[in-house]
Amino acid sequence: MAAVKETIEDVKKLEADKYKYGFTTDVEQEFSPKGLDEETVRYISAKKGEPAWMTEWRLKALERFFQMKEPDWAKVKYPPIDFQDIYYYAEPKSGAKYDSIDDVPEEILADFEKLGIPLKEQEVLLGVKGSENRVAVDAVFDSVSVVTTFKAELAKAGVIFCSISEALRDHPELVRKYLGSVVPASDNYFATLNTAVFSDGSFVYVPPGVRCPMELSTYFRMNAEGTGQFERTLIIADKGAYVSYLEGCTAPMRDENQLHAAVVELVALDDAEIKYSTVQNWWPGDENGKGGVYNFVTKRGDCRGKNSKISWTQVETGSAITWKYPSCVLKGENSRGEFYSIAVTNGHQQADTGTKMIHLGKGSTSRIISKGISAGRSDQTYRGLVSIHAKAEGARNFTQCDSLLIGDQCGAHTVPYIECKTPKAVLEHEATTTRLSEDQLFYARQRGLDEEAATALLVNGFVREVLQELPMEFAVEAQNLLKVSLEGSVG
Amino acid sequence: MTTAALTHTPAEQALIEALQGATGWRAQLREATREQGLPTKRNELWKWSDLRRAANDVSAAGELVVDGLDAAFLRPDDGARLNLTLTAKPGASAADAEVTVPAGHAVTLVEHYRAEAGALGNWHLKITLETGARLDRVCIAADAPDGVFVSSAEIVLAPGAVLNQRTLDFGAKLSRIETHITHPGEGADVDLGGVYLLDAKHHADTTTVVHHTGPGGQTRQLVKGAAASHGHGVFQGKFIVDRAAQQTDARMTHRALMLDDRAEIDAKPELEIYADDVQCAHGNALGAIDETALFYMRQRGLPAPKARALLIESFLAEPLDGIADESLRETLKGELRNRLEALS
């Protein structure tokens, strides 16, 4: 019953404040010079003590970025971003990475504790839960990774889990081989920006045949004012390896708009599987649409090997503006891509999100389940591409995207792109848009639930196919998030 | 957005020249071409139909011959049947007309599109349906193998009006039938059907936008296609449902067959919805011929090509069943059958 009690308490905590992560933590921080130029890039690169080829790569990307045009095809509106008015790097003054948890400044530990992210391994171990529920955490505070837990134990299994700056130092050959091989430097506007100025993020390498002994997770926290967060994540599952990775994000409440432009690259070799789950809860802005995070993210997985599998699961409730399309390039024979998404928009949020499944390999299969819920004055678009190339004989795709509208001031849009170049493929796409059924609401209320509880229950039913895909710990958090995000949207 | 001065292709120059002194829609086309050039795949609305590229063999002004039209503004009588033939002669050309179907009248409009090799023909119709009017519109692009033909129509319905549109497209170097419909709801009804059958590098693009502006509107759309040997089929459908268009019931379906491994079919069934009390759905499916059905028919003694043609015909003919006029329906089905036989 402990779990039940815990859940109830969690919910109570959530109800106390709609966005409980809105606090800021006072940490003495050091910033890069404001603005974007070669000097900023060199500053970041020098800070990280990077090899010359990295600096070169970054500078090339910067040059390319200045030639590129900001994309305007997404169905989102925002004032132009002043890229010269952003700090591209912020780190706690006492140094970036701490050798031991004991060196991490109390303020930062307290910050993560407030967020409910335990960084002390013994605490996690004492956390009663069975050993299979342990999660190794890489904690990223603004631009730097402050601590990574369970490293020693993971190393025993041969798994490398560290920040990308450490990986550059300790495993440069792996980083050089894979970094930018899925999302090239000039891939798109925001990915190019990220390549030039990315600060930190996680690096995972799971060796052949190893099933990663625990869930890996990164927790991103934006704290400093006027900064952007540009993290880069690279995960490689070698032949026959398996890894499940979770990502969580929060930011303080501020009047300004903060930019988050991340890049995530996944590589799955023969028979490998990567499961990537995100619960994104960046500050969405206040009820008048002031402030909030611009979440412009490029996430792509490369199923390079035969029988490889990459699965994206995302719960998107935060951010003022979301622009995000986790994709799978299905190169390997019989490779498989999956995308499960719940996106909730409320208030003045705008989200343009979806996925791309590029079928290149024979017998590659993909499945897309997207559930969008719009409430308040928000606008949400599902934009997805399924592309079957001529050689992808026997490819299969199934897409289902459903939208739910709550209230009459919001919008829900579906823009699926389907391209097919072989007769030996089967593609199916279904989409519906409806509102909450009055009958169902009435039934739930007649059983004694108030309107908000009834709505939450029905919404949970609407998204259950996706919730089932989340790791246990995340599923509970996600359900609560849904409840909170939709508060005030009824009646 | 400011763009640097555009260098026009010969086709663009020819089209601008052909439209010197034109007014109305043709003047808009001239200015759009002058400012932006012909659309390319970089233009989201023309992503899979690169008009500039298709018109690369056009270098002089041409002529779009319109047969069967007495005046540029028409108000047909009740029960009238208009038979138009649009023939694009080599070179760039454009023509347009306006048709108003008076309140309570029922009119049938048949348009045949033809384009000769080296032609870039642009045809535009502005159609208004007054209260309670009915229009049965049939567009056939069956005779334009080497030319480029773009047909666009802007159709505005009044409450209680009924639009039944069917298109049959055997493709061209590039053929595009584009329809923009303003749907006021309130008893108005839109039924759209489309068929394309392509081979030998032919390209057909069916693009529709239905904009629901008022409550209680109904739209049904069924587009079916098949493509073989470098045939390229494109379907772009979009339903927009305004906040005021509550209780809209709109359904879009696109299904297509890939007949061999050199064909390509691209589709984008899009929904843009701002009202919460609506039923909107779209479905899209692509695949190959059902081998078991083929086997069954062959086992019953039908030769393989015949069996194949029959299967494709039964698949493709469904949208044509919705043509109200029996003789017209049978004519179109006959054309489809002939084409299939030529294919196999």
PDB file of N, CA, C and O in Angstrom, chain B residues 5-60:
ATOM      1  N   ALA B   5      15.951  39.980 -56.270  1.00  0.00           N
ATOM      2  CA  ALA B   5      15.299  39.970 -57.574  1.00  0.00           C
ATOM      3  C   ALA B   5      15.393  38.576 -58.180  1.00  0.00           C
ATOM      4  O   ALA B   5      16.448  37.958 -58.195  1.00  0.00           O
ATOM      5  N   LEU B   6      14.239  38.099 -58.638  1.00  0.00           N
ATOM      6  CA  LEU B   6      14.132  36.729 -59.099  1.00  0.00           C
ATOM      7  C   LEU B   6      14.543  36.651 -60.571  1.00  0.00           C
ATOM      8  O   LEU B   6      14.173  37.495 -61.369  1.00  0.00           O
ATOM      9  N   THR B   7      15.318  35.631 -60.901  1.00  0.00           N
ATOM     10  CA  THR B   7      15.598  35.418 -62.321  1.00  0.00           C
ATOM     11  C   THR B   7      14.518  34.481 -62.848  1.00  0.00           C
ATOM     12  O   THR B   7      14.376  33.364 -62.360  1.00  0.00           O
ATOM     13  N   HIS B   8      13.743  34.952 -63.792  1.00  0.00           N
ATOM     14  CA  HIS B   8      12.638  34.131 -64.293  1.00  0.00           C
ATOM     15  C   HIS B   8      13.123  33.080 -65.282  1.00  0.00           C
ATOM     16  O   HIS B   8      14.010  33.329 -66.085  1.00  0.00           O
ATOM     17  N   THR B   9      12.510  31.903 -65.197  1.00  0.00           N
ATOM     18  CA  THR B   9      12.782  30.859 -66.185  1.00  0.00           C
ATOM     19  C   THR B   9      12.052  31.241 -67.475  1.00  0.00           C
ATOM     20  O   THR B   9      11.143  32.081 -67.450  1.00  0.00           O
ATOM     21  N   PRO B  10      12.413  30.616 -68.583  1.00  0.00           N
ATOM     22  CA  PRO B  10      11.697  30.924 -69.832  1.00  0.00           C
ATOM     23  C   PRO B  10      10.193  30.720 -69.695  1.00  0.00           C
ATOM     24  O   PRO B  10       9.396  31.515 -70.210  1.00  0.00           O
ATOM     25  N   ALA B  11       9.782  29.677 -68.982  1.00  0.00           N
ATOM     26  CA  ALA B  11       8.346  29.421 -68.814  1.00  0.00           C
ATOM     27  C   ALA B  11       7.683  30.558 -68.052  1.00  0.00           C
ATOM     28  O   ALA B  11       6.566  30.990 -68.385  1.00  0.00           O
ATOM     29  N   GLU B  12       8.356  31.058 -67.033  1.00  0.00           N
ATOM     30  CA  GLU B  12       7.795  32.151 -66.239  1.00  0.00           C
ATOM     31  C   GLU B  12       7.681  33.422 -67.083  1.00  0.00           C
ATOM     32  O   GLU B  12       6.652  34.106 -67.077  1.00  0.00           O
ATOM     33  N   GLN B  13       8.743  33.693 -67.829  1.00  0.00           N
ATOM     34  CA  GLN B  13       8.700  34.863 -68.720  1.00  0.00           C
ATOM     35  C   GLN B  13       7.550  34.753 -69.712  1.00  0.00           C
ATOM     36  O   GLN B  13       6.809  35.701 -69.947  1.00  0.00           O
ATOM     37  N   ALA B  14       7.413  33.535 -70.259  1.00  0.00           N
ATOM     38  CA  ALA B  14       6.364  33.313 -71.268  1.00  0.00           C
ATOM     39  C   ALA B  14       4.986  33.516 -70.665  1.00  0.00           C
ATOM     40  O   ALA B  14       4.105  34.119 -71.277  1.00  0.00           O
ATOM     41  N   LEU B  15       4.794  33.026 -69.417  1.00  0.00           N
ATOM     42  CA  LEU B  15       3.481  33.159 -68.780  1.00  0.00           C
ATOM     43  C   LEU B  15       3.177  34.628 -68.480  1.00  0.00           C
ATOM     44  O   LEU B  15       2.067  35.111 -68.707  1.00  0.00           O
ATOM     45  N   ILE B  16       4.188  35.357 -67.983  1.00  0.00           N
ATOM     46  CA  ILE B  16       3.990  36.782 -67.689  1.00  0.00           C
ATOM     47  C   ILE B  16       3.634  37.526 -68.980  1.00  0.00           C
ATOM     48  O   ILE B  16       2.706  38.337 -69.010  1.00  0.00           O
ATOM     49  N   GLU B  17       4.342  37.159 -70.029  1.00  0.00           N
ATOM     50  CA  GLU B  17       4.096  37.796 -71.321  1.00  0.00           C
ATOM     51  C   GLU B  17       2.680  37.489 -71.831  1.00  0.00           C
ATOM     52  O   GLU B  17       1.961  38.370 -72.290  1.00  0.00           O
ATOM     53  N   ALA B  18       2.295  36.210 -71.689  1.00  0.00           N
ATOM     54  CA  ALA B  18       0.966  35.805 -72.162  1.00  0.00           C
ATOM     55  C   ALA B  18      -0.140  36.528 -71.424  1.00  0.00           C
ATOM     56  O   ALA B  18      -1.258  36.645 -71.914  1.00  0.00           O
ATOM     57  N   LEU B  19       0.157  37.008 -70.214  1.00  0.00           N
ATOM     58  CA  LEU B  19      -0.884  37.615 -69.391  1.00  0.00           C
ATOM     59  C   LEU B  19      -0.769  39.135 -69.341  1.00  0.00           C
ATOM     60  O   LEU B  19      -1.373  39.779 -68.489  1.00  0.00           O
ATOM     61  N   GLN B  20      -0.003  39.729 -70.255  1.00  0.00           N
ATOM     62  CA  GLN B  20       0.086  41.192 -70.320  1.00  0.00           C
ATOM     63  C   GLN B  20      -1.306  41.765 -70.497  1.00  0.00           C
ATOM     64  O   GLN B  20      -2.076  41.305 -71.336  1.00  0.00           O
ATOM     65  N   GLY B  21      -1.616  42.748 -69.678  1.00  0.00           N
ATOM     66  CA  GLY B  21      -2.903  43.445 -69.829  1.00  0.00           C
ATOM     67  C   GLY B  21      -4.099  42.666 -69.310  1.00  0.00           C
ATOM     68  O   GLY B  21      -5.231  43.113 -69.434  1.00  0.00           O
ATOM     69  N   ALA B  22      -3.871  41.485 -68.744  1.00  0.00           N
ATOM     70  CA  ALA B  22      -4.989  40.691 -68.236  1.00  0.00           C
ATOM     71  C   ALA B  22      -5.537  41.317 -66.963  1.00  0.00           C
ATOM     72  O   ALA B  22      -4.860  42.095 -66.289  1.00  0.00           O
ATOM     73  N   THR B  23      -6.792  40.963 -66.627  1.00  0.00           N
ATOM     74  CA  THR B  23      -7.399  41.471 -65.396  1.00  0.00           C
ATOM     75  C   THR B  23      -7.852  40.296 -64.541  1.00  0.00           C
ATOM     76  O   THR B  23      -7.771  39.144 -64.956  1.00  0.00           O
ATOM     77  N   GLY B  24      -8.362  40.625 -63.367  1.00  0.00           N
ATOM     78  CA  GLY B  24      -8.956  39.612 -62.489  1.00  0.00           C
ATOM     79  C   GLY B  24      -7.963  38.543 -62.088  1.00  0.00           C
ATOM     80  O   GLY B  24      -6.790  38.823 -61.782  1.00  0.00           O
ATOM     81  N   TRP B  25      -8.414  37.292 -62.091  1.00  0.00           N
ATOM     82  CA  TRP B  25      -7.577  36.188 -61.619  1.00  0.00           C
ATOM     83  C   TRP B  25      -6.284  36.074 -62.425  1.00  0.00           C
ATOM     84  O   TRP B  25      -5.226  35.795 -61.887  1.00  0.00           O
ATOM     85  N   ARG B  26      -6.406  36.337 -63.762  1.00  0.00           N
ATOM     86  CA  ARG B  26      -5.213  36.175 -64.597  1.00  0.00           C
ATOM     87  C   ARG B  26      -4.153  37.226 -64.263  1.00  0.00           C
ATOM     88  O   ARG B  26      -2.956  36.970 -64.348  1.00  0.00           O
ATOM     89  N   ALA B  27      -4.625  38.405 -63.831  1.00  0.00           N
ATOM     90  CA  ALA B  27      -3.665  39.430 -63.401  1.00  0.00           C
ATOM     91  C   ALA B  27      -2.979  38.991 -62.109  1.00  0.00           C
ATOM     92  O   ALA B  27      -1.774  39.183 -61.931  1.00  0.00           O
ATOM     93  N   GLN B  28      -3.770  38.363 -61.208  1.00  0.00           N
ATOM     94  CA  GLN B  28      -3.173  37.859 -59.960  1.00  0.00           C
ATOM     95  C   GLN B  28      -2.116  36.805 -60.257  1.00  0.00           C
ATOM     96  O   GLN B  28      -1.056  36.767 -59.636  1.00  0.00           O
ATOM     97  N   LEU B  29      -2.431  35.933 -61.221  1.00  0.00           N
ATOM     98  CA  LEU B  29      -1.493  34.869 -61.581  1.00  0.00           C
ATOM     99  C   LEU B  29      -0.206  35.475 -62.141  1.00  0.00           C
ATOM    100  O   LEU B  29       0.906  35.044 -61.812  1.00  0.00           O
ATOM    101  N   ARG B  30      -0.377  36.529 -62.961  1.00  0.00           N
ATOM    102  CA  ARG B  30       0.782  37.191 -63.556  1.00  0.00           C
ATOM    103  C   ARG B  30       1.673  37.788 -62.465  1.00  0.00           C
ATOM    104  O   ARG B  30       2.889  37.568 -62.435  1.00  0.00           O
ATOM    105  N   GLU B  31       1.014  38.498 -61.504  1.00  0.00           N
ATOM    106  CA  GLU B  31       1.806  39.142 -60.453  1.00  0.00           C
ATOM    107  C   GLU B  31       2.476  38.112 -59.551  1.00  0.00           C
ATOM    108  O   GLU B  31       3.627  38.281 -59.141  1.00  0.00           O
ATOM    109  N   ALA B  32       1.740  37.045 -59.238  1.00  0.00           N
ATOM    110  CA  ALA B  32       2.325  35.993 -58.386  1.00  0.00           C
ATOM    111  C   ALA B  32       3.533  35.375 -59.088  1.00  0.00           C
ATOM    112  O   ALA B  32       4.557  35.092 -58.465  1.00  0.00           O
ATOM    113  N   THR B  33       3.410  35.154 -60.380  1.00  0.00           N
ATOM    114  CA  THR B  33       4.516  34.564 -61.135  1.00  0.00           C
ATOM    115  C   THR B  33       5.683  35.533 -61.191  1.00  0.00           C
ATOM    116  O   THR B  33       6.846  35.148 -61.057  1.00  0.00           O
ATOM    117  N   ARG B  34       5.350  36.821 -61.355  1.00  0.00           N
ATOM    118  CA  ARG B  34       6.420  37.817 -61.412  1.00  0.00           C
ATOM    119  C   ARG B  34       7.178  37.878 -60.077  1.00  0.00           C
ATOM    120  O   ARG B  34       8.397  37.916 -60.046  1.00  0.00           O
ATOM    121  N   GLU B  35       6.398  37.842 -58.971  1.00  0.00           N
ATOM    122  CA  GLU B  35       7.037  37.999 -57.663  1.00  0.00           C
ATOM    123  C   GLU B  35       7.720  36.732 -57.155  1.00  0.00           C
ATOM    124  O   GLU B  35       8.797  36.783 -56.578  1.00  0.00           O
ATOM    125  N   GLN B  36       7.054  35.592 -57.339  1.00  0.00           N
ATOM    126  CA  GLN B  36       7.586  34.362 -56.724  1.00  0.00           C
ATOM    127  C   GLN B  36       8.024  33.318 -57.727  1.00  0.00           C
ATOM    128  O   GLN B  36       8.563  32.286 -57.342  1.00  0.00           O
ATOM    129  N   GLY B  37       7.764  33.542 -58.995  1.00  0.00           N
ATOM    130  CA  GLY B  37       8.065  32.507 -59.979  1.00  0.00           C
ATOM    131  C   GLY B  37       7.022  31.410 -59.906  1.00  0.00           C
ATOM    132  O   GLY B  37       6.063  31.506 -59.137  1.00  0.00           O
ATOM    133  N   LEU B  38       7.195  30.356 -60.686  1.00  0.00           N
ATOM    134  CA  LEU B  38       6.289  29.219 -60.594  1.00  0.00           C
ATOM    135  C   LEU B  38       6.636  28.446 -59.321  1.00  0.00           C
ATOM    136  O   LEU B  38       7.790  28.407 -58.914  1.00  0.00           O
ATOM    137  N   PRO B  39       5.642  27.835 -58.685  1.00  0.00           N
ATOM    138  CA  PRO B  39       5.931  27.117 -57.439  1.00  0.00           C
ATOM    139  C   PRO B  39       6.878  25.931 -57.647  1.00  0.00           C
ATOM    140  O   PRO B  39       6.833  25.252 -58.666  1.00  0.00           O
ATOM    141  N   THR B  40       7.724  25.698 -56.658  1.00  0.00           N
ATOM    142  CA  THR B  40       8.637  24.557 -56.697  1.00  0.00           C
ATOM    143  C   THR B  40       8.376  23.698 -55.471  1.00  0.00           C
ATOM    144  O   THR B  40       7.521  24.019 -54.656  1.00  0.00           O
ATOM    145  N   LYS B  41       9.150  22.636 -55.325  1.00  0.00           N
ATOM    146  CA  LYS B  41       8.927  21.749 -54.178  1.00  0.00           C
ATOM    147  C   LYS B  41       9.306  22.420 -52.864  1.00  0.00           C
ATOM    148  O   LYS B  41       9.007  21.908 -51.796  1.00  0.00           O
ATOM    149  N   ARG B  42       9.955  23.578 -52.925  1.00  0.00           N
ATOM    150  CA  ARG B  42      10.261  24.303 -51.690  1.00  0.00           C
ATOM    151  C   ARG B  42       9.015  24.990 -51.144  1.00  0.00           C
ATOM    152  O   ARG B  42       8.997  25.428 -50.007  1.00  0.00           O
ATOM    153  N   ASN B  43       8.012  25.102 -51.997  1.00  0.00           N
ATOM    154  CA  ASN B  43       6.740  25.671 -51.573  1.00  0.00           C
ATOM    155  C   ASN B  43       5.901  24.551 -50.966  1.00  0.00           C
ATOM    156  O   ASN B  43       5.577  23.574 -51.633  1.00  0.00           O
ATOM    157  N   GLU B  44       5.549  24.703 -49.696  1.00  0.00           N
ATOM    158  CA  GLU B  44       4.848  23.647 -48.965  1.00  0.00           C
ATOM    159  C   GLU B  44       3.613  23.116 -49.719  1.00  0.00           C
ATOM    160  O   GLU B  44       3.343  21.924 -49.713  1.00  0.00           O
ATOM    161  N   LEU B  45       2.896  24.007 -50.405  1.00  0.00           N
ATOM    162  CA  LEU B  45       1.675  23.586 -51.091  1.00  0.00           C
ATOM    163  C   LEU B  45       1.973  22.836 -52.395  1.00  0.00           C
ATOM    164  O   LEU B  45       1.076  22.279 -53.016  1.00  0.00           O
ATOM    165  N   TRP B  46       3.211  22.871 -52.827  1.00  0.00           N
ATOM    166  CA  TRP B  46       3.585  22.220 -54.093  1.00  0.00           C
ATOM    167  C   TRP B  46       4.733  21.247 -53.862  1.00  0.00           C
ATOM    168  O   TRP B  46       5.484  20.905 -54.775  1.00  0.00           O
ATOM    169  N   LYS B  47       4.866  20.834 -52.606  1.00  0.00           N
ATOM    170  CA  LYS B  47       5.956  19.970 -52.151  1.00  0.00           C
ATOM    171  C   LYS B  47       6.276  18.790 -53.073  1.00  0.00           C
ATOM    172  O   LYS B  47       7.422  18.450 -53.293  1.00  0.00           O
ATOM    173  N   TRP B  48       5.212  18.171 -53.587  1.00  0.00           N
ATOM    174  CA  TRP B  48       5.442  16.967 -54.400  1.00  0.00           C
ATOM    175  C   TRP B  48       5.148  17.196 -55.884  1.00  0.00           C
ATOM    176  O   TRP B  48       5.144  16.268 -56.683  1.00  0.00           O
ATOM    177  N   SER B  49       4.814  18.446 -56.238  1.00  0.00           N
ATOM    178  CA  SER B  49       4.523  18.760 -57.637  1.00  0.00           C
ATOM    179  C   SER B  49       5.334  19.994 -58.003  1.00  0.00           C
ATOM    180  O   SER B  49       4.912  21.113 -57.756  1.00  0.00           O
ATOM    181  N   ASP B  50       6.492  19.774 -58.566  1.00  0.00           N
ATOM    182  CA  ASP B  50       7.394  20.878 -58.869  1.00  0.00           C
ATOM    183  C   ASP B  50       7.027  21.467 -60.232  1.00  0.00           C
ATOM    184  O   ASP B  50       7.448  20.966 -61.264  1.00  0.00           O
ATOM    185  N   LEU B  51       6.224  22.526 -60.190  1.00  0.00           N
ATOM    186  CA  LEU B  51       5.693  23.074 -61.435  1.00  0.00           C
ATOM    187  C   LEU B  51       6.790  23.719 -62.286  1.00  0.00           C
ATOM    188  O   LEU B  51       6.802  23.591 -63.511  1.00  0.00           O
ATOM    189  N   ARG B  52       7.709  24.393 -61.617  1.00  0.00           N
ATOM    190  CA  ARG B  52       8.765  25.062 -62.376  1.00  0.00           C
ATOM    191  C   ARG B  52       9.562  24.041 -63.187  1.00  0.00           C
ATOM    192  O   ARG B  52       9.887  24.256 -64.341  1.00  0.00           O
ATOM    193  N   ARG B  53       9.823  22.903 -62.515  1.00  0.00           N
ATOM    194  CA  ARG B  53      10.598  21.867 -63.190  1.00  0.00           C
ATOM    195  C   ARG B  53       9.801  21.229 -64.333  1.00  0.00           C
ATOM    196  O   ARG B  53      10.340  20.977 -65.414  1.00  0.00           O
ATOM    197  N   ALA B  54       8.510  20.992 -64.069  1.00  0.00           N
ATOM    198  CA  ALA B  54       7.688  20.337 -65.095  1.00  0.00           C
ATOM    199  C   ALA B  54       7.566  21.207 -66.334  1.00  0.00           C
ATOM    200  O   ALA B  54       7.431  20.699 -67.453  1.00  0.00           O
ATOM    201  N   ALA B  55       7.626  22.537 -66.127  1.00  0.00           N
ATOM    202  CA  ALA B  55       7.425  23.445 -67.254  1.00  0.00           C
ATOM    203  C   ALA B  55       8.749  23.823 -67.916  1.00  0.00           C
ATOM    204  O   ALA B  55       8.855  24.862 -68.560  1.00  0.00           O
ATOM    205  N   ASN B  56       9.755  22.973 -67.771  1.00  0.00           N
ATOM    206  CA  ASN B  56      11.086  23.350 -68.270  1.00  0.00           C
ATOM    207  C   ASN B  56      11.195  23.378 -69.794  1.00  0.00           C
ATOM    208  O   ASN B  56      12.173  23.868 -70.328  1.00  0.00           O
ATOM    209  N   ASP B  57      10.173  22.832 -70.497  1.00  0.00           N
ATOM    210  CA  ASP B  57      10.250  22.861 -71.960  1.00  0.00           C
ATOM    211  C   ASP B  57       9.325  23.929 -72.551  1.00  0.00           C
ATOM    212  O   ASP B  57       9.038  23.924 -73.738  1.00  0.00           O
ATOM    213  N   VAL B  58       8.871  24.828 -71.684  1.00  0.00           N
ATOM    214  CA  VAL B  58       7.967  25.885 -72.143  1.00  0.00           C
ATOM    215  C   VAL B  58       8.766  27.171 -72.289  1.00  0.00           C
ATOM    216  O   VAL B  58       9.469  27.575 -71.373  1.00  0.00           O
ATOM    217  N   SER B  59       8.679  27.803 -73.462  1.00  0.00           N
ATOM    218  CA  SER B  59       9.483  29.016 -73.617  1.00  0.00           C
ATOM    219  C   SER B  59       8.751  30.144 -74.345  1.00  0.00           C
ATOM    220  O   SER B  59       9.274  31.231 -74.477  1.00  0.00           O
ATOM    221  N   ALA B  60       7.530  29.894 -74.792  1.00  0.00           N
ATOM    222  CA  ALA B  60       6.810  30.959 -75.502  1.00  0.00           C
ATOM    223  C   ALA B  60       5.391  31.051 -74.959  1.00  0.00           C
ATOM    224  O   ALA B  60       4.918  30.133 -74.284  1.00  0.00           O
TER     225      ALA B  60
END
